[in-house]
């Protein structure tokens, strides 16, 4: 893990501002693209990773259908319908 040599205060609501150029460099986000991050943590660290929605059953990321907040790929949806 590299240090970005950036120090930012945490406000009273627990928010921090992540420099836009850092997000652009790390996540290759385009200006018009909505970037969603996923938080991972252990006892003394928080790691942010770009969130990629995937099928809850097989992790496929293509052509997902949303069902009550869960993403399901066409193949798993087909299997569910045949039950
Ligand atoms: Zn699936």
Short mmCIF file of C-alpha atoms and ligand atoms in Angstrom, two decimals:
data_model
loop_
_atom_site.label_atom_id
_atom_site.label_comp_id
_atom_site.label_asym_id
_atom_site.label_seq_id
_atom_site.Cartn_x
_atom_site.Cartn_y
_atom_site.Cartn_z
CA UNK A 1 0.00 0.00 0.00
CA UNK A 2 1.36 3.44 -0.95
CA UNK A 3 0.93 6.65 0.97
CA UNK A 4 -0.63 9.45 -1.08
CA UNK A 5 1.05 11.98 1.25
CA UNK A 6 -2.31 13.68 1.64
CA UNK A 7 -3.72 14.48 5.06
CA UNK A 8 -7.35 15.55 5.38
CA UNK A 9 -9.43 16.31 8.47
CA UNK A 10 -12.56 14.32 9.27
CA UNK A 11 -15.49 16.66 9.93
CA UNK A 12 -17.94 16.34 12.83
CA UNK A 13 -20.21 14.14 10.67
CA UNK A 14 -17.39 11.72 9.82
CA UNK A 15 -16.89 12.99 6.27
CA UNK A 16 -13.65 13.54 4.43
CA UNK A 17 -12.99 14.98 1.01
CA UNK A 18 -10.99 12.78 -1.32
CA UNK A 19 -9.04 14.85 -3.86
CA UNK A 20 -10.63 14.47 -7.28
CA UNK A 21 -7.30 13.92 -9.01
CA UNK A 22 -6.61 11.01 -6.66
CA UNK A 23 -9.96 9.41 -7.58
CA UNK A 24 -9.28 10.00 -11.25
CA UNK A 25 -5.77 8.56 -11.05
CA UNK A 26 -6.65 5.51 -8.96
CA UNK A 27 -10.07 4.59 -10.32
CA UNK A 28 -9.71 5.98 -13.84
CA UNK A 29 -13.08 7.68 -13.42
CA UNK A 30 -14.22 9.97 -16.19
CA UNK A 31 -15.70 13.39 -15.36
CA UNK A 32 -19.24 12.41 -16.43
CA UNK A 33 -19.11 8.96 -14.83
CA UNK A 34 -20.81 8.21 -11.51
CA UNK A 35 -18.21 6.60 -9.29
CA UNK A 36 -19.36 4.25 -6.54
CA UNK A 37 -16.92 3.01 -3.93
CA UNK A 38 -17.05 0.02 -1.63
CA UNK A 39 -15.51 0.18 1.86
CA UNK A 40 -13.35 -2.59 3.31
CA UNK A 41 -11.84 -2.36 6.76
CA UNK A 42 -9.90 -4.18 9.42
CA UNK A 43 -8.86 -3.12 12.91
CA UNK A 44 -6.80 -0.09 11.83
CA UNK A 45 -7.39 0.58 8.12
CA UNK A 46 -10.13 1.48 5.67
CA UNK A 47 -9.67 0.57 2.00
CA UNK A 48 -11.86 1.98 -0.75
CA UNK A 49 -12.35 0.02 -3.95
CA UNK A 50 -14.38 0.84 -7.00
CA UNK A 51 -17.72 -0.92 -6.69
CA UNK A 52 -18.76 -3.10 -9.59
CA UNK A 53 -22.25 -4.56 -9.20
CA UNK A 54 -22.29 -8.30 -9.77
CA UNK A 55 -24.70 -11.23 -9.63
CA UNK A 56 -25.39 -12.30 -6.05
CA UNK A 57 -25.04 -15.95 -7.07
CA UNK A 58 -22.07 -16.11 -9.46
CA UNK A 59 -20.32 -12.67 -9.55
CA UNK A 60 -21.08 -12.17 -13.27
CA UNK A 61 -21.16 -8.44 -14.10
CA UNK A 62 -22.98 -8.53 -17.44
CA UNK A 63 -26.63 -7.63 -18.14
CA UNK A 64 -27.73 -7.63 -14.52
CA UNK A 65 -31.37 -7.50 -13.50
CA UNK A 66 -32.25 -5.79 -10.24
CA UNK A 67 -34.65 -7.73 -8.01
CA UNK A 68 -35.45 -6.02 -4.71
CA UNK A 69 -31.93 -4.59 -4.53
CA UNK A 70 -30.16 -7.81 -5.52
CA UNK A 71 -28.42 -8.08 -8.89
CA UNK A 72 -29.00 -11.28 -10.86
CA UNK A 73 -27.38 -12.26 -14.17
CA UNK A 74 -29.46 -13.71 -17.04
CA UNK A 75 -28.08 -17.21 -16.54
CA UNK A 76 -28.96 -17.36 -12.83
CA UNK A 77 -32.31 -15.69 -13.49
CA UNK A 78 -33.08 -18.42 -16.02
CA UNK A 79 -32.13 -21.10 -13.47
CA UNK A 80 -34.34 -19.46 -10.83
CA UNK A 81 -37.31 -19.37 -13.20
CA UNK A 82 -36.95 -23.10 -13.88
CA UNK A 83 -37.27 -24.01 -10.18
ZN1 LIG B 1 -25.33 -15.24 -11.87
#
